[in-house]
Short mmCIF file of C-alpha atoms in Angstrom, two decimals:
data_model
loop_
_atom_site.label_atom_id
_atom_site.label_comp_id
_atom_site.label_asym_id
_atom_site.label_seq_id
_atom_site.Cartn_x
_atom_site.Cartn_y
_atom_site.Cartn_z
CA MET A 1 75.79 35.33 128.10
CA TYR A 2 75.40 32.89 125.24
CA PRO A 3 72.99 29.96 125.77
CA TRP A 4 75.82 27.47 125.34
CA ASN A 5 77.89 28.95 128.18
CA ASP A 6 77.63 27.98 131.82
CA ARG A 7 77.34 30.45 134.72
CA THR A 8 81.09 31.07 134.68
CA GLY A 9 80.98 32.07 131.01
CA ARG A 10 82.72 28.90 129.85
CA PHE A 11 81.52 26.81 126.93
CA SER A 12 79.34 23.89 128.06
CA ALA A 13 78.97 20.96 125.68
CA LEU A 14 75.83 19.87 127.56
CA LYS A 15 74.16 23.27 127.21
CA ALA A 16 75.22 23.55 123.57
CA ALA A 17 73.77 20.12 122.75
CA THR A 18 70.57 20.93 124.63
CA PHE A 19 70.24 24.29 122.88
CA ALA A 20 70.64 22.61 119.49
CA ALA A 21 68.03 20.01 120.47
CA THR A 22 65.54 22.73 121.44
CA LEU A 23 65.84 24.33 117.99
CA MET A 24 65.59 21.15 115.92
CA PRO A 25 61.78 20.69 116.12
CA ALA A 26 61.16 24.29 115.00
CA VAL A 27 63.62 23.93 112.13
CA TRP A 28 61.97 20.65 111.08
CA ILE A 29 58.46 22.12 111.20
CA LEU A 30 59.62 25.09 109.11
CA LEU A 31 61.26 22.73 106.60
CA GLU A 32 58.07 20.65 106.38
CA TRP A 33 56.10 23.86 105.80
CA ARG A 34 58.38 25.04 103.00
CA LEU A 35 58.38 21.64 101.31
CA GLY A 36 54.63 21.12 101.68
CA TRP A 37 55.01 18.04 103.88
CA LEU A 38 52.48 19.12 106.50
CA GLY A 39 49.53 17.87 104.48
CA PRO A 40 46.52 19.70 103.05
CA ARG A 41 45.95 21.67 106.29
CA GLN A 42 49.47 22.89 106.88
CA LEU A 43 48.65 25.53 109.48
CA ASN A 44 46.51 23.12 111.50
CA GLU A 45 49.29 20.52 111.47
CA ALA A 46 51.87 23.12 112.52
CA ILE A 47 49.61 24.11 115.43
CA HIS A 48 49.40 20.45 116.47
CA GLN A 49 53.17 19.85 116.23
CA THR A 50 54.17 22.96 118.20
CA GLY A 51 51.71 22.02 120.94
CA LEU A 52 53.09 18.49 121.03
CA TRP A 53 56.66 19.73 121.36
CA SER A 54 55.66 22.11 124.12
CA VAL A 55 54.33 19.19 126.16
CA ARG A 56 57.39 17.08 125.35
CA PHE A 57 59.79 19.76 126.55
CA LEU A 58 57.66 20.33 129.65
CA ILE A 59 57.97 16.62 130.48
CA ALA A 60 61.72 16.82 129.79
CA THR A 61 61.94 19.74 132.23
CA LEU A 62 60.21 17.72 134.93
CA ALA A 63 62.53 14.78 134.24
CA VAL A 64 65.69 16.72 135.11
CA THR A 65 65.38 16.49 138.90
CA PRO A 66 64.53 12.74 139.02
CA LEU A 67 67.40 12.00 136.62
CA ARG A 68 69.76 14.04 138.73
CA HIS A 69 68.62 12.24 141.86
CA ILE A 70 68.60 8.70 140.46
CA ALA A 71 71.74 8.88 138.32
CA GLY A 72 73.65 11.39 140.45
CA TRP A 73 74.12 13.57 137.37
CA THR A 74 74.19 16.94 139.14
CA ARG A 75 75.48 18.74 136.06
CA ILE A 76 72.16 18.24 134.27
CA LEU A 77 70.60 20.96 136.46
CA ILE A 78 72.21 23.62 134.26
CA VAL A 79 69.81 22.82 131.39
CA ARG A 80 66.56 22.78 133.40
CA ARG A 81 65.82 26.46 132.89
CA MET A 82 66.55 26.18 129.17
CA LEU A 83 64.16 23.26 128.80
CA GLY A 84 61.41 25.05 130.73
CA LEU A 85 61.74 28.21 128.64
CA THR A 86 61.74 26.10 125.47
CA ALA A 87 58.44 24.52 126.55
CA LEU A 88 57.08 28.05 127.00
CA ALA A 89 58.44 29.18 123.61
CA TYR A 90 56.73 26.31 121.76
CA LEU A 91 53.53 26.95 123.70
CA MET A 92 53.59 30.62 122.67
CA LEU A 93 54.25 29.58 119.06
CA HIS A 94 51.38 27.10 119.34
CA PHE A 95 49.03 29.87 120.49
CA GLY A 96 50.40 32.32 117.93
CA LEU A 97 49.72 29.93 115.06
CA TYR A 98 46.23 29.32 116.44
CA ALA A 99 45.66 33.10 116.43
CA VAL A 100 46.80 33.25 112.80
CA ASP A 101 44.40 30.41 111.99
CA GLN A 102 41.65 32.59 113.49
CA SER A 103 42.72 35.48 111.22
CA LEU A 104 44.08 37.36 114.28
CA ASP A 105 40.49 38.25 115.17
CA VAL A 106 40.80 39.07 118.89
CA THR A 107 37.05 38.93 119.51
CA ARG A 108 36.74 35.57 117.81
CA ILE A 109 39.76 34.17 119.67
CA ALA A 110 38.46 35.35 123.04
CA THR A 111 35.01 33.92 122.31
CA GLU A 112 36.44 30.56 121.30
CA ILE A 113 38.59 30.41 124.44
CA ALA A 114 35.60 31.26 126.63
CA LEU A 115 33.18 28.80 125.00
CA ARG A 116 35.40 25.80 124.27
CA THR A 117 36.53 24.02 127.43
CA TYR A 118 39.70 22.55 125.98
CA LEU A 119 40.78 26.00 124.75
CA THR A 120 40.04 27.51 128.17
CA ILE A 121 42.21 24.86 129.81
CA GLY A 122 45.02 25.43 127.32
CA PHE A 123 44.87 29.20 127.79
CA VAL A 124 45.05 28.89 131.58
CA ALA A 125 48.14 26.69 131.16
CA LEU A 126 49.66 29.33 128.85
CA LEU A 127 49.08 32.15 131.35
CA ALA A 128 50.57 30.09 134.17
CA MET A 129 53.60 29.18 132.05
CA LEU A 130 54.10 32.86 131.22
CA ALA A 131 54.18 33.60 134.94
CA LEU A 132 56.84 30.94 135.48
CA GLY A 133 58.85 32.18 132.50
CA ALA A 134 58.74 35.78 133.72
CA THR A 135 60.06 34.74 137.15
CA SER A 136 62.74 32.32 135.99
CA THR A 137 65.61 34.80 136.14
CA ASP A 138 68.17 35.03 138.95
CA ALA A 139 66.96 38.56 139.70
CA MET A 140 63.38 37.34 140.23
CA ILE A 141 64.60 34.51 142.47
CA ARG A 142 66.34 37.08 144.68
CA ARG A 143 63.34 39.42 144.59
CA LEU A 144 60.76 36.77 145.49
CA GLY A 145 62.95 34.86 147.91
CA ALA A 146 63.89 31.22 147.49
CA GLU A 147 60.90 29.77 149.35
CA LYS A 148 58.23 31.88 147.63
CA TRP A 149 59.89 31.28 144.25
CA ARG A 150 59.97 27.54 144.90
CA ARG A 151 56.26 27.46 145.75
CA LEU A 152 55.41 29.47 142.63
CA HIS A 153 57.40 27.19 140.36
CA GLY A 154 55.80 24.16 141.97
CA LEU A 155 52.82 25.13 139.81
CA VAL A 156 54.60 23.43 136.92
CA HIS A 157 53.04 20.14 138.05
CA PRO A 158 49.37 21.21 137.76
CA ILE A 159 50.32 23.09 134.58
CA ALA A 160 51.54 19.82 133.09
CA ILE A 161 48.24 18.18 134.01
CA LEU A 162 46.28 20.99 132.34
CA ALA A 163 48.46 20.83 129.23
CA ILE A 164 47.99 17.08 128.88
CA LEU A 165 44.23 17.36 129.53
CA HIS A 166 44.07 19.95 126.73
CA PHE A 167 46.04 17.49 124.58
CA PHE A 168 43.56 14.69 125.30
CA MET A 169 40.52 16.84 124.58
CA GLN A 170 41.74 18.06 121.21
CA SER A 171 43.08 14.65 120.10
CA LYS A 172 39.57 13.28 119.49
CA ILE A 173 39.73 9.50 118.80
CA ASP A 174 43.46 8.70 118.81
CA VAL A 175 44.89 9.78 122.17
CA SER A 176 48.01 7.59 122.01
CA GLU A 177 50.48 10.47 122.12
CA ALA A 178 48.55 12.23 124.88
CA ALA A 179 48.40 8.99 126.86
CA LEU A 180 52.15 8.55 126.44
CA MET A 181 52.82 12.05 127.82
CA LEU A 182 50.42 11.35 130.69
CA GLY A 183 52.19 8.08 131.42
CA PHE A 184 55.57 9.79 131.59
CA LEU A 185 54.10 12.44 133.89
CA VAL A 186 52.70 9.73 136.17
CA LEU A 187 56.11 8.04 136.26
CA LEU A 188 57.86 11.31 137.14
CA GLU A 189 55.35 12.09 139.88
CA LEU A 190 55.87 8.60 141.32
CA TYR A 191 59.62 9.26 141.47
CA ARG A 192 58.86 12.56 143.20
CA LEU A 193 56.69 10.71 145.73
CA LEU A 194 59.50 8.24 146.47
CA VAL A 195 61.84 11.12 147.25
CA ARG A 196 59.28 12.91 149.45
CA ARG A 197 58.63 9.71 151.42
CA ARG A 198 62.38 9.05 151.64
CA ILE A 199 61.97 5.62 150.08
CA PRO A 200 65.39 4.34 148.91
CA LEU A 201 65.76 4.51 145.14
CA THR A 202 66.95 0.95 144.72
CA PRO A 203 66.64 -0.97 141.44
CA LEU A 204 63.77 -2.93 143.00
CA THR A 205 61.73 0.13 144.05
CA LEU A 206 62.40 1.83 140.72
CA ALA A 207 61.36 -1.29 138.79
CA ALA A 208 58.17 -1.48 140.86
CA THR A 209 57.55 2.18 140.09
CA GLY A 210 57.92 1.45 136.39
CA VAL A 211 55.36 -1.36 136.64
CA VAL A 212 52.91 0.87 138.53
CA GLY A 213 53.46 3.65 136.00
CA GLY A 214 52.79 1.32 133.08
CA LEU A 215 49.61 -0.07 134.65
CA ALA A 216 48.40 3.42 135.53
CA THR A 217 48.97 4.53 131.94
CA ALA A 218 46.92 1.63 130.58
CA LEU A 219 44.09 2.28 133.04
CA LEU A 220 44.00 6.03 132.49
CA GLU A 221 44.02 5.65 128.72
CA ALA A 222 41.24 3.06 128.87
CA GLY A 223 39.29 5.26 131.28
CA TRP A 224 39.50 8.17 128.88
CA TYR A 225 38.20 6.06 126.01
CA GLY A 226 35.40 4.74 128.20
CA VAL A 227 34.29 8.20 129.34
CA ALA A 228 35.01 10.45 126.37
CA THR A 229 34.36 8.16 123.38
CA LYS A 230 32.11 5.29 122.38
CA ILE A 231 35.02 2.86 122.60
CA PRO A 232 34.59 0.52 125.62
CA ALA A 233 37.33 0.79 128.23
CA SER A 234 37.73 -2.99 128.13
CA ALA A 235 38.52 -2.85 124.40
CA ALA A 236 41.13 -0.15 125.01
CA LEU A 237 42.73 -2.27 127.72
CA GLU A 238 42.72 -5.35 125.49
CA ALA A 239 44.52 -3.38 122.76
CA ASN A 240 47.61 -3.39 124.99
CA LEU A 241 47.93 -7.14 124.37
CA TYR A 242 48.31 -6.80 120.60
CA PHE A 243 51.52 -5.57 118.99
CA ASP A 244 50.71 -6.00 115.31
CA LEU A 245 49.69 -2.35 114.77
CA ALA A 246 51.59 -0.36 117.39
CA ILE A 247 53.18 -0.57 120.81
CA ARG A 248 50.73 1.05 123.23
CA PRO A 249 51.83 3.91 125.54
CA ALA A 250 51.70 1.72 128.67
CA TRP A 251 54.49 -0.49 127.31
CA TRP A 252 56.69 2.52 126.52
CA VAL A 253 56.22 3.86 130.04
CA LEU A 254 57.01 0.43 131.49
CA GLY A 255 60.11 0.19 129.29
CA VAL A 256 61.38 3.58 130.42
CA GLY A 257 60.67 2.72 134.06
CA LEU A 258 62.61 -0.54 133.83
CA SER A 259 65.46 1.21 131.99
CA VAL A 260 65.72 3.68 134.86
CA ALA A 261 65.89 0.74 137.28
CA LEU A 262 68.77 -0.70 135.24
CA LEU A 263 70.47 2.69 135.35
CA ALA A 264 70.22 2.67 139.13
CA ALA A 265 71.55 -0.89 139.23
CA GLY A 266 74.77 0.40 137.68
CA ASP A 267 75.10 3.08 140.36
CA ARG A 268 77.24 1.73 143.17
CA ARG A 269 76.40 4.49 145.68
CA PRO A 270 74.01 3.68 148.57
CA ALA A 271 70.46 4.61 147.55
CA MET A 272 69.91 7.11 150.37
CA LYS A 273 73.23 8.89 149.72
CA ARG A 274 72.26 10.00 146.25
CA PRO A 275 71.72 13.75 145.98
CA ARG A 276 68.26 15.06 146.85
CA PRO A 277 66.48 17.42 144.44
CA VAL A 278 66.65 21.09 145.28
CA GLY A 279 64.77 24.12 144.03
CA GLY A 280 61.71 24.29 141.83
CA PRO A 281 61.29 21.98 138.86
CA ALA A 282 60.43 24.63 136.29
CA ALA A 283 63.72 26.51 136.24
CA ALA A 284 67.21 26.28 137.66
CA LYS A 285 70.22 28.48 137.83
CA GLY A 286 72.20 27.67 134.72
#
């Protein structure tokens, strides 16, 4: 079956557009490489970009179920597996480029992974993602059973935490992008909590969730700076009040949260009658 076909074998515009979107970052990175746009350390920059896209697609995978639940867009479930496998593909490419950077020296790679905490964390996330990828097929769902498969693929949430922690630790001083990914993860987990507690997804509760997500992002980013760098947490918090250089991650998370609330405001169905998420978040039949 082609990746742009649905389970009935028919062409799906949604799957085709998603498939094209999953390829675009790799094509762009390759183009940058060929044109010399990756800077003086091209391989190092390619390693960074593939890792970044892996985290982005992992967050996109986790966003499918909340979007389906809030917007009632059930059809989006058919691209969840594709997004999850794309996150794995970019993660494998990320590790592969790192291995090339280490001259494919297995002993050296193993030593680095064992001695450097952020590499250990990243490698654990890679192994766990490989396990999810290997069990994402319909045959494995039948073999494991729906409940066992669902519990296994629930590991995608701690995997996301490990991936973002790895991102923070290798970002050194500027953790803006890592903080943004963490903020989006916090927002998605808050939506998940609302569903578990059966709290109606009204525009008001979703707007409040966006505010909490934005504040949590600002506090977590400041906390990281306070603990891991010499930059005072208070200075990192204060930076959120200045827009002359850049819009801080907390504001982006708040903006997305409020946009979701507006999306729900346009949905005329009763909040508790919107479809509930089913299955694991890492993969779906599609």
